[in-house]
Amino acid sequence: MNRKSIIAYPYVIWMVLFIVVPILLVFYYGFTVDTGAGAKFSLENFRRFFEPVYLMVLLRSFALAALSTFICLLLGYPLAMILASKDFERKNIMLLLLIVPMWMNFLLRTYAWLTLLEKKGIINSLLSALNLPTINIIYTTKAVVLGMVYNFLPFMVLPIYTVLSKIDKSVIEAAQDLGANSLTTFKKVIFPLSLPGVISGITMVFMPAVTTFVISRLLGGGHYKLIGNLIEQQFLSVYDWNFGSAISIIMMIVILISMGILSKYEEVREGGGLL
Amino acid sequence: MRKFLRRFYVFLIFLFLYAPIFVLMAYSFNSSRSRGAWGGFTLKWYRELFRDREILTSLKYTIIIAILSAVISTILGTAAAIGISHMRKVPRSLVMNISYLPVLNPDIITGVSLMILFIFANINFGFKTMLIAHITFNTPYVILSVMPKLKQLDTHIYEAALDLGATPSYAFWKVIIPQIMPGIVTGCLLAFTLSIDDFVISFFTTGVGVSNLSITVFSMARRGVNPKINALSTLMFLSVLILLIIVNVRMSRDIKAKKQREATLI
């Protein structure tokens, strides 16, 4: 039987060359400093990251991503519930319409908001035509959050919808028969059962939001540096690979740990089930 | 009332999702360059789009890289999935866990790590490096789509084929491959779309003169708003919409046909 594993070897070689070696190189650069006479082992890059300037960037990235994730959940959960409800007509078309923007190029979607939010953009022309005060949110954190919510909302709705539509309707009916009102039914039955979907929705929104550098660059105008912008800058303009690698390592560890915790939680939920 | 509120909510969310796209589409026909004013209907931006060397070349590279990386990663990934399923437990979980890395890792980290590698190995940045990067992040997705099909595979059918005198390679092509075909097709399509949509990893692994559509849009958008991008968005949106409608119609037709077949069988 084991002879057959040979056909995986081309991939294994590819994997070592282009997944393992690059990650090892990131670790190598992260843990060394260039002394001029060659690389030397050092934790200097990590120490530097804990300087207030950089910690602020990390904090800001997490705050903005958390806020966007929260807004996505707030907007997305009701939508998922409506789409999953039995009496909602044209369900398939609505789902398709939800997926279509996801298939459109990410850059173009972000660019669309650039034209809408501009100082003399469409929203402001409409507002001034109606004699209303214009809004100036382009190149602010508000625009960045808006861009994140816009880009990642479908990623929140779809997993919640999937879980909600699989809930056994008789469980809900049982709760109602036992005298629960709709709020109690939601709190005690529907929401707990939908948690796996909520968690994968949160992961699918939070992870790309926290590492983005495109949205913050285009809609934030480069004033609001996020962790992704910091990494990009270290590699493409400052050429400090050592520091850039250290930030990447921290980012990678934080993300892999949170993914691990979330997936554990999901398993417990699924395994626990109703009984 | 309740029904109305629900419909209104759905309407508002979809307005939020689609308004920016529709505004872009409308303004792609606006002859005035400024966004505030409507200067009359024109196809000028479309003509300019098709004359724009930069955009056309990046479109060409996007498609070539998407096709090449999808085909190569499908072959590499399918073979890998079959091989991995025959591995012993420890090497199997090792390979699978490493394969998860590009899926779980933020794109930016995959991008910079490959960039370091290419500089370290002294490879010139350009078409080659971008293609390698795309194959690298696509292949794990192919493996993940083929794996479940391999797990469902009934090994007895393969053994039956061997008992009936088929050579192992004949049985492989005639028995195993057709059964895991849905997974292979899903993986290939996934790889193709991921490659077309990628920006971050391409951004770090491309060189002078070679860029895909996302990179071109990014550099144009940084220079400010450009009506040619509106025209491009309109065309991309319409092609995605048409493609998805075709896929959807075909899928629902297949489901209907399947149901009918089952009904006649009963």
PDB file of C-alpha atoms in Angstrom, chain B residues 8-265:
ATOM      1  CA  PHE B   8     -37.407  46.181   4.096  1.00  0.00           C
ATOM      2  CA  TYR B   9     -34.395  45.013   6.107  1.00  0.00           C
ATOM      3  CA  VAL B  10     -33.286  42.651   3.341  1.00  0.00           C
ATOM      4  CA  PHE B  11     -33.775  45.464   0.841  1.00  0.00           C
ATOM      5  CA  LEU B  12     -31.603  47.843   2.892  1.00  0.00           C
ATOM      6  CA  ILE B  13     -28.743  45.347   3.232  1.00  0.00           C
ATOM      7  CA  PHE B  14     -28.787  44.540  -0.468  1.00  0.00           C
ATOM      8  CA  LEU B  15     -28.920  48.248  -1.249  1.00  0.00           C
ATOM      9  CA  PHE B  16     -25.780  48.644   0.846  1.00  0.00           C
ATOM     10  CA  LEU B  17     -24.114  45.749  -1.003  1.00  0.00           C
ATOM     11  CA  TYR B  18     -25.111  46.803  -4.500  1.00  0.00           C
ATOM     12  CA  ALA B  19     -25.367  50.599  -4.489  1.00  0.00           C
ATOM     13  CA  PRO B  20     -21.597  51.111  -4.835  1.00  0.00           C
ATOM     14  CA  ILE B  21     -21.434  48.667  -7.733  1.00  0.00           C
ATOM     15  CA  PHE B  22     -24.396  50.212  -9.536  1.00  0.00           C
ATOM     16  CA  VAL B  23     -23.050  53.712  -9.044  1.00  0.00           C
ATOM     17  CA  LEU B  24     -19.746  52.606 -10.586  1.00  0.00           C
ATOM     18  CA  MET B  25     -21.645  51.080 -13.490  1.00  0.00           C
ATOM     19  CA  ALA B  26     -23.727  54.220 -14.060  1.00  0.00           C
ATOM     20  CA  TYR B  27     -20.680  56.449 -13.940  1.00  0.00           C
ATOM     21  CA  SER B  28     -18.828  54.300 -16.418  1.00  0.00           C
ATOM     22  CA  PHE B  29     -21.180  55.868 -18.991  1.00  0.00           C
ATOM     23  CA  ASN B  30     -20.680  59.421 -17.720  1.00  0.00           C
ATOM     24  CA  SER B  31     -18.840  61.658 -20.164  1.00  0.00           C
ATOM     25  CA  SER B  32     -17.799  64.091 -17.453  1.00  0.00           C
ATOM     26  CA  ARG B  33     -14.660  63.075 -15.631  1.00  0.00           C
ATOM     27  CA  SER B  34     -15.802  64.576 -12.327  1.00  0.00           C
ATOM     28  CA  ARG B  35     -17.957  62.415 -10.124  1.00  0.00           C
ATOM     29  CA  GLY B  36     -20.334  65.101  -8.957  1.00  0.00           C
ATOM     30  CA  ALA B  37     -21.811  65.970 -12.324  1.00  0.00           C
ATOM     31  CA  TRP B  38     -23.518  63.982 -15.047  1.00  0.00           C
ATOM     32  CA  GLY B  39     -22.156  65.075 -18.412  1.00  0.00           C
ATOM     33  CA  GLY B  40     -24.199  62.843 -20.683  1.00  0.00           C
ATOM     34  CA  PHE B  41     -23.982  59.280 -21.974  1.00  0.00           C
ATOM     35  CA  THR B  42     -20.742  58.060 -23.502  1.00  0.00           C
ATOM     36  CA  LEU B  43     -18.833  54.897 -24.317  1.00  0.00           C
ATOM     37  CA  LYS B  44     -15.565  56.810 -24.262  1.00  0.00           C
ATOM     38  CA  TRP B  45     -14.204  55.069 -21.143  1.00  0.00           C
ATOM     39  CA  TYR B  46     -14.817  51.639 -22.653  1.00  0.00           C
ATOM     40  CA  ARG B  47     -12.934  52.635 -25.793  1.00  0.00           C
ATOM     41  CA  GLU B  48     -10.082  53.949 -23.659  1.00  0.00           C
ATOM     42  CA  LEU B  49     -10.153  50.810 -21.527  1.00  0.00           C
ATOM     43  CA  PHE B  50      -9.594  48.627 -24.575  1.00  0.00           C
ATOM     44  CA  ARG B  51      -6.753  50.864 -25.700  1.00  0.00           C
ATOM     45  CA  ASP B  52      -5.052  50.858 -22.302  1.00  0.00           C
ATOM     46  CA  ARG B  53      -1.898  48.792 -22.632  1.00  0.00           C
ATOM     47  CA  GLU B  54      -1.370  48.530 -18.874  1.00  0.00           C
ATOM     48  CA  ILE B  55      -4.821  47.119 -18.176  1.00  0.00           C
ATOM     49  CA  LEU B  56      -4.838  44.771 -21.170  1.00  0.00           C
ATOM     50  CA  THR B  57      -1.432  43.305 -20.306  1.00  0.00           C
ATOM     51  CA  SER B  58      -2.444  42.767 -16.698  1.00  0.00           C
ATOM     52  CA  LEU B  59      -5.677  41.132 -17.844  1.00  0.00           C
ATOM     53  CA  LYS B  60      -3.614  38.805 -20.025  1.00  0.00           C
ATOM     54  CA  TYR B  61      -1.297  37.900 -17.130  1.00  0.00           C
ATOM     55  CA  THR B  62      -4.240  37.403 -14.758  1.00  0.00           C
ATOM     56  CA  ILE B  63      -5.852  34.880 -17.096  1.00  0.00           C
ATOM     57  CA  ILE B  64      -2.642  33.058 -18.065  1.00  0.00           C
ATOM     58  CA  ILE B  65      -1.554  32.713 -14.444  1.00  0.00           C
ATOM     59  CA  ALA B  66      -5.041  31.651 -13.323  1.00  0.00           C
ATOM     60  CA  ILE B  67      -5.236  28.902 -15.966  1.00  0.00           C
ATOM     61  CA  LEU B  68      -1.657  27.670 -15.510  1.00  0.00           C
ATOM     62  CA  SER B  69      -1.753  27.722 -11.718  1.00  0.00           C
ATOM     63  CA  ALA B  70      -5.180  26.057 -11.628  1.00  0.00           C
ATOM     64  CA  VAL B  71      -4.076  23.232 -13.958  1.00  0.00           C
ATOM     65  CA  ILE B  72      -0.722  22.649 -12.279  1.00  0.00           C
ATOM     66  CA  SER B  73      -2.082  22.813  -8.732  1.00  0.00           C
ATOM     67  CA  THR B  74      -4.966  20.494  -9.672  1.00  0.00           C
ATOM     68  CA  ILE B  75      -2.545  17.845 -10.952  1.00  0.00           C
ATOM     69  CA  LEU B  76      -0.103  18.365  -8.091  1.00  0.00           C
ATOM     70  CA  GLY B  77      -2.865  18.495  -5.480  1.00  0.00           C
ATOM     71  CA  THR B  78      -4.852  15.491  -6.729  1.00  0.00           C
ATOM     72  CA  ALA B  79      -1.724  13.342  -6.845  1.00  0.00           C
ATOM     73  CA  ALA B  80      -0.790  14.631  -3.392  1.00  0.00           C
ATOM     74  CA  ALA B  81      -4.211  13.848  -1.946  1.00  0.00           C
ATOM     75  CA  ILE B  82      -4.099  10.273  -3.278  1.00  0.00           C
ATOM     76  CA  GLY B  83      -0.539   9.800  -2.046  1.00  0.00           C
ATOM     77  CA  ILE B  84      -1.247  11.342   1.353  1.00  0.00           C
ATOM     78  CA  SER B  85      -4.224   9.036   1.900  1.00  0.00           C
ATOM     79  CA  HIS B  86      -1.832   6.094   1.538  1.00  0.00           C
ATOM     80  CA  MET B  87       0.702   7.492   4.001  1.00  0.00           C
ATOM     81  CA  ARG B  88       1.134   6.261   7.532  1.00  0.00           C
ATOM     82  CA  LYS B  89      -0.492   8.299  10.259  1.00  0.00           C
ATOM     83  CA  VAL B  90       2.444  10.450  11.409  1.00  0.00           C
ATOM     84  CA  PRO B  91       3.746  11.631   8.021  1.00  0.00           C
ATOM     85  CA  ARG B  92       0.157  12.092   6.863  1.00  0.00           C
ATOM     86  CA  SER B  93      -0.797  14.453   9.660  1.00  0.00           C
ATOM     87  CA  LEU B  94       2.522  16.256   9.297  1.00  0.00           C
ATOM     88  CA  VAL B  95       1.962  16.926   5.593  1.00  0.00           C
ATOM     89  CA  MET B  96      -1.689  17.878   6.134  1.00  0.00           C
ATOM     90  CA  ASN B  97      -0.847  20.311   8.932  1.00  0.00           C
ATOM     91  CA  ILE B  98       1.843  22.012   6.865  1.00  0.00           C
ATOM     92  CA  SER B  99      -0.624  22.234   3.964  1.00  0.00           C
ATOM     93  CA  TYR B 100      -3.044  24.069   6.225  1.00  0.00           C
ATOM     94  CA  LEU B 101      -0.474  26.815   6.821  1.00  0.00           C
ATOM     95  CA  PRO B 102      -1.094  28.829   3.622  1.00  0.00           C
ATOM     96  CA  VAL B 103      -4.852  28.407   4.175  1.00  0.00           C
ATOM     97  CA  LEU B 104      -4.800  29.659   7.763  1.00  0.00           C
ATOM     98  CA  ASN B 105      -1.946  32.142   7.565  1.00  0.00           C
ATOM     99  CA  PRO B 106      -2.825  35.700   6.585  1.00  0.00           C
ATOM    100  CA  ASP B 107      -2.055  36.277   2.892  1.00  0.00           C
ATOM    101  CA  ILE B 108       0.411  38.988   3.756  1.00  0.00           C
ATOM    102  CA  ILE B 109       2.611  36.517   5.652  1.00  0.00           C
ATOM    103  CA  THR B 110       2.516  33.965   2.832  1.00  0.00           C
ATOM    104  CA  GLY B 111       3.403  36.846   0.512  1.00  0.00           C
ATOM    105  CA  VAL B 112       6.375  38.209   2.436  1.00  0.00           C
ATOM    106  CA  SER B 113       7.741  34.748   3.247  1.00  0.00           C
ATOM    107  CA  LEU B 114       7.788  33.845  -0.458  1.00  0.00           C
ATOM    108  CA  MET B 115       9.327  37.218  -1.262  1.00  0.00           C
ATOM    109  CA  ILE B 116      12.162  36.549   1.197  1.00  0.00           C
ATOM    110  CA  LEU B 117      12.691  33.124  -0.356  1.00  0.00           C
ATOM    111  CA  PHE B 118      12.892  34.477  -3.906  1.00  0.00           C
ATOM    112  CA  ILE B 119      15.357  37.183  -2.920  1.00  0.00           C
ATOM    113  CA  PHE B 120      17.347  34.706  -0.830  1.00  0.00           C
ATOM    114  CA  ALA B 121      17.516  32.224  -3.720  1.00  0.00           C
ATOM    115  CA  ASN B 122      18.343  35.030  -6.139  1.00  0.00           C
ATOM    116  CA  ILE B 123      15.378  34.375  -8.446  1.00  0.00           C
ATOM    117  CA  ASN B 124      14.355  37.312 -10.633  1.00  0.00           C
ATOM    118  CA  PHE B 125      10.910  38.611  -9.768  1.00  0.00           C
ATOM    119  CA  GLY B 126       8.322  38.397 -12.495  1.00  0.00           C
ATOM    120  CA  PHE B 127       6.024  35.922 -14.179  1.00  0.00           C
ATOM    121  CA  LYS B 128       7.845  32.869 -12.806  1.00  0.00           C
ATOM    122  CA  THR B 129       7.756  33.945  -9.160  1.00  0.00           C
ATOM    123  CA  MET B 130       4.105  34.963  -9.331  1.00  0.00           C
ATOM    124  CA  LEU B 131       3.169  31.624 -10.909  1.00  0.00           C
ATOM    125  CA  ILE B 132       5.096  29.705  -8.217  1.00  0.00           C
ATOM    126  CA  ALA B 133       3.334  31.733  -5.521  1.00  0.00           C
ATOM    127  CA  HIS B 134      -0.091  31.049  -7.008  1.00  0.00           C
ATOM    128  CA  ILE B 135       0.572  27.310  -7.314  1.00  0.00           C
ATOM    129  CA  THR B 136       1.755  27.311  -3.694  1.00  0.00           C
ATOM    130  CA  PHE B 137      -1.393  28.849  -2.235  1.00  0.00           C
ATOM    131  CA  ASN B 138      -3.764  27.023  -4.611  1.00  0.00           C
ATOM    132  CA  THR B 139      -2.564  23.437  -4.143  1.00  0.00           C
ATOM    133  CA  PRO B 140      -3.674  23.080  -0.481  1.00  0.00           C
ATOM    134  CA  TYR B 141      -7.216  24.055  -1.526  1.00  0.00           C
ATOM    135  CA  VAL B 142      -7.204  21.342  -4.206  1.00  0.00           C
ATOM    136  CA  ILE B 143      -6.004  18.792  -1.638  1.00  0.00           C
ATOM    137  CA  LEU B 144      -8.728  19.886   0.770  1.00  0.00           C
ATOM    138  CA  SER B 145     -11.400  19.462  -1.924  1.00  0.00           C
ATOM    139  CA  VAL B 146     -10.175  16.057  -3.120  1.00  0.00           C
ATOM    140  CA  MET B 147      -9.527  14.571   0.357  1.00  0.00           C
ATOM    141  CA  PRO B 148     -13.194  14.161   1.419  1.00  0.00           C
ATOM    142  CA  LYS B 149     -14.006  12.370  -1.855  1.00  0.00           C
ATOM    143  CA  LEU B 150     -11.127   9.954  -1.256  1.00  0.00           C
ATOM    144  CA  LYS B 151     -12.419   9.225   2.239  1.00  0.00           C
ATOM    145  CA  GLN B 152     -15.868   8.354   0.832  1.00  0.00           C
ATOM    146  CA  LEU B 153     -14.259   6.061  -1.733  1.00  0.00           C
ATOM    147  CA  ASP B 154     -15.272   2.419  -1.491  1.00  0.00           C
ATOM    148  CA  THR B 155     -11.981   0.497  -1.803  1.00  0.00           C
ATOM    149  CA  HIS B 156     -13.890  -2.675  -2.673  1.00  0.00           C
ATOM    150  CA  ILE B 157     -14.782  -1.292  -6.081  1.00  0.00           C
ATOM    151  CA  TYR B 158     -11.092  -0.794  -6.858  1.00  0.00           C
ATOM    152  CA  GLU B 159     -10.322  -4.318  -5.609  1.00  0.00           C
ATOM    153  CA  ALA B 160     -13.210  -5.687  -7.660  1.00  0.00           C
ATOM    154  CA  ALA B 161     -11.714  -4.064 -10.752  1.00  0.00           C
ATOM    155  CA  LEU B 162      -8.362  -5.701  -9.986  1.00  0.00           C
ATOM    156  CA  ASP B 163     -10.066  -9.080  -9.433  1.00  0.00           C
ATOM    157  CA  LEU B 164     -11.762  -8.726 -12.789  1.00  0.00           C
ATOM    158  CA  GLY B 165      -8.371  -8.405 -14.400  1.00  0.00           C
ATOM    159  CA  ALA B 166      -7.793  -4.687 -14.632  1.00  0.00           C
ATOM    160  CA  THR B 167      -4.201  -3.551 -14.255  1.00  0.00           C
ATOM    161  CA  PRO B 168      -3.646  -1.178 -11.292  1.00  0.00           C
ATOM    162  CA  SER B 169      -3.166   1.807 -13.586  1.00  0.00           C
ATOM    163  CA  TYR B 170      -6.265   0.949 -15.647  1.00  0.00           C
ATOM    164  CA  ALA B 171      -8.300   0.571 -12.458  1.00  0.00           C
ATOM    165  CA  PHE B 172      -6.875   3.848 -11.187  1.00  0.00           C
ATOM    166  CA  TRP B 173      -7.965   5.805 -14.267  1.00  0.00           C
ATOM    167  CA  LYS B 174     -11.287   4.020 -14.742  1.00  0.00           C
ATOM    168  CA  VAL B 175     -12.384   3.543 -11.136  1.00  0.00           C
ATOM    169  CA  ILE B 176     -10.691   5.933  -8.726  1.00  0.00           C
ATOM    170  CA  ILE B 177     -10.421   9.076 -10.853  1.00  0.00           C
ATOM    171  CA  PRO B 178     -14.080   9.118 -12.003  1.00  0.00           C
ATOM    172  CA  GLN B 179     -15.243   8.728  -8.404  1.00  0.00           C
ATOM    173  CA  ILE B 180     -13.178  11.615  -7.066  1.00  0.00           C
ATOM    174  CA  MET B 181     -13.836  13.772 -10.142  1.00  0.00           C
ATOM    175  CA  PRO B 182     -16.334  16.125  -8.421  1.00  0.00           C
ATOM    176  CA  GLY B 183     -13.693  16.977  -5.828  1.00  0.00           C
ATOM    177  CA  ILE B 184     -11.069  17.555  -8.525  1.00  0.00           C
ATOM    178  CA  VAL B 185     -13.387  19.878 -10.460  1.00  0.00           C
ATOM    179  CA  THR B 186     -14.313  21.838  -7.317  1.00  0.00           C
ATOM    180  CA  GLY B 187     -10.643  22.180  -6.415  1.00  0.00           C
ATOM    181  CA  CYS B 188      -9.730  23.332  -9.914  1.00  0.00           C
ATOM    182  CA  LEU B 189     -12.488  25.969  -9.992  1.00  0.00           C
ATOM    183  CA  LEU B 190     -11.560  27.137  -6.506  1.00  0.00           C
ATOM    184  CA  ALA B 191      -7.916  27.447  -7.526  1.00  0.00           C
ATOM    185  CA  PHE B 192      -8.877  29.390 -10.659  1.00  0.00           C
ATOM    186  CA  THR B 193     -11.046  31.905  -8.812  1.00  0.00           C
ATOM    187  CA  LEU B 194      -8.577  32.314  -5.947  1.00  0.00           C
ATOM    188  CA  SER B 195      -5.843  33.029  -8.450  1.00  0.00           C
ATOM    189  CA  ILE B 196      -7.950  35.574 -10.369  1.00  0.00           C
ATOM    190  CA  ASP B 197      -8.926  37.363  -7.183  1.00  0.00           C
ATOM    191  CA  ASP B 198      -5.550  37.398  -5.475  1.00  0.00           C
ATOM    192  CA  PHE B 199      -3.916  40.690  -4.725  1.00  0.00           C
ATOM    193  CA  VAL B 200      -1.782  40.477  -1.600  1.00  0.00           C
ATOM    194  CA  ILE B 201       0.418  37.491  -2.461  1.00  0.00           C
ATOM    195  CA  SER B 202       0.869  38.641  -6.078  1.00  0.00           C
ATOM    196  CA  PHE B 203       1.767  42.112  -4.844  1.00  0.00           C
ATOM    197  CA  PHE B 204       4.769  40.755  -2.942  1.00  0.00           C
ATOM    198  CA  THR B 205       5.935  38.228  -5.510  1.00  0.00           C
ATOM    199  CA  THR B 206       5.681  40.065  -8.809  1.00  0.00           C
ATOM    200  CA  GLY B 207       8.366  41.977 -10.632  1.00  0.00           C
ATOM    201  CA  VAL B 208       8.681  44.921 -12.959  1.00  0.00           C
ATOM    202  CA  GLY B 209       6.386  44.749 -15.977  1.00  0.00           C
ATOM    203  CA  VAL B 210       4.326  41.804 -14.754  1.00  0.00           C
ATOM    204  CA  SER B 211       1.185  42.588 -12.828  1.00  0.00           C
ATOM    205  CA  ASN B 212      -2.276  41.174 -12.541  1.00  0.00           C
ATOM    206  CA  LEU B 213      -5.544  43.085 -12.653  1.00  0.00           C
ATOM    207  CA  SER B 214      -5.697  43.584  -8.884  1.00  0.00           C
ATOM    208  CA  ILE B 215      -2.239  45.129  -8.767  1.00  0.00           C
ATOM    209  CA  THR B 216      -3.069  47.449 -11.677  1.00  0.00           C
ATOM    210  CA  VAL B 217      -6.321  48.560 -10.031  1.00  0.00           C
ATOM    211  CA  PHE B 218      -4.462  49.157  -6.771  1.00  0.00           C
ATOM    212  CA  SER B 219      -1.814  51.334  -8.359  1.00  0.00           C
ATOM    213  CA  MET B 220      -4.408  53.232 -10.423  1.00  0.00           C
ATOM    214  CA  ALA B 221      -6.656  53.776  -7.396  1.00  0.00           C
ATOM    215  CA  ARG B 222      -3.720  55.119  -5.401  1.00  0.00           C
ATOM    216  CA  ARG B 223      -3.232  57.749  -8.077  1.00  0.00           C
ATOM    217  CA  GLY B 224      -6.876  58.764  -7.683  1.00  0.00           C
ATOM    218  CA  VAL B 225     -10.208  57.995  -9.243  1.00  0.00           C
ATOM    219  CA  ASN B 226     -10.162  56.909 -12.876  1.00  0.00           C
ATOM    220  CA  PRO B 227     -13.290  56.413 -15.044  1.00  0.00           C
ATOM    221  CA  LYS B 228     -11.582  53.552 -16.893  1.00  0.00           C
ATOM    222  CA  ILE B 229     -11.737  51.520 -13.686  1.00  0.00           C
ATOM    223  CA  ASN B 230     -15.515  52.079 -13.631  1.00  0.00           C
ATOM    224  CA  ALA B 231     -15.793  50.594 -17.111  1.00  0.00           C
ATOM    225  CA  LEU B 232     -13.599  47.677 -16.062  1.00  0.00           C
ATOM    226  CA  SER B 233     -15.739  47.067 -12.939  1.00  0.00           C
ATOM    227  CA  THR B 234     -18.906  47.042 -15.027  1.00  0.00           C
ATOM    228  CA  LEU B 235     -17.511  44.417 -17.389  1.00  0.00           C
ATOM    229  CA  MET B 236     -16.179  42.266 -14.536  1.00  0.00           C
ATOM    230  CA  PHE B 237     -19.448  42.498 -12.599  1.00  0.00           C
ATOM    231  CA  LEU B 238     -21.502  41.480 -15.623  1.00  0.00           C
ATOM    232  CA  SER B 239     -19.249  38.542 -16.449  1.00  0.00           C
ATOM    233  CA  VAL B 240     -19.358  37.264 -12.857  1.00  0.00           C
ATOM    234  CA  LEU B 241     -23.141  37.635 -12.793  1.00  0.00           C
ATOM    235  CA  ILE B 242     -23.629  35.801 -16.087  1.00  0.00           C
ATOM    236  CA  LEU B 243     -21.218  33.042 -15.070  1.00  0.00           C
ATOM    237  CA  LEU B 244     -22.935  32.470 -11.728  1.00  0.00           C
ATOM    238  CA  ILE B 245     -26.393  32.459 -13.308  1.00  0.00           C
ATOM    239  CA  ILE B 246     -25.282  29.850 -15.853  1.00  0.00           C
ATOM    240  CA  VAL B 247     -23.756  27.678 -13.114  1.00  0.00           C
ATOM    241  CA  ASN B 248     -26.867  28.046 -10.969  1.00  0.00           C
ATOM    242  CA  VAL B 249     -29.314  27.247 -13.763  1.00  0.00           C
ATOM    243  CA  ARG B 250     -27.290  24.185 -14.749  1.00  0.00           C
ATOM    244  CA  MET B 251     -27.071  23.014 -11.157  1.00  0.00           C
ATOM    245  CA  SER B 252     -30.799  23.333 -10.519  1.00  0.00           C
ATOM    246  CA  ARG B 253     -31.461  21.590 -13.851  1.00  0.00           C
ATOM    247  CA  ASP B 254     -29.185  18.732 -12.754  1.00  0.00           C
ATOM    248  CA  ILE B 255     -30.974  18.478  -9.412  1.00  0.00           C
ATOM    249  CA  LYS B 256     -34.349  18.413 -11.170  1.00  0.00           C
ATOM    250  CA  ALA B 257     -33.175  15.741 -13.603  1.00  0.00           C
ATOM    251  CA  LYS B 258     -31.795  13.702 -10.725  1.00  0.00           C
ATOM    252  CA  LYS B 259     -35.070  13.962  -8.831  1.00  0.00           C
ATOM    253  CA  GLN B 260     -36.999  12.900 -11.925  1.00  0.00           C
ATOM    254  CA  ARG B 261     -34.698   9.938 -12.435  1.00  0.00           C
ATOM    255  CA  GLU B 262     -35.149   8.881  -8.826  1.00  0.00           C
ATOM    256  CA  ALA B 263     -38.914   9.284  -9.163  1.00  0.00           C
ATOM    257  CA  THR B 264     -39.019   7.029 -12.226  1.00  0.00           C
ATOM    258  CA  LEU B 265     -36.851   4.456 -10.485  1.00  0.00           C
TER     259      LEU B 265
END
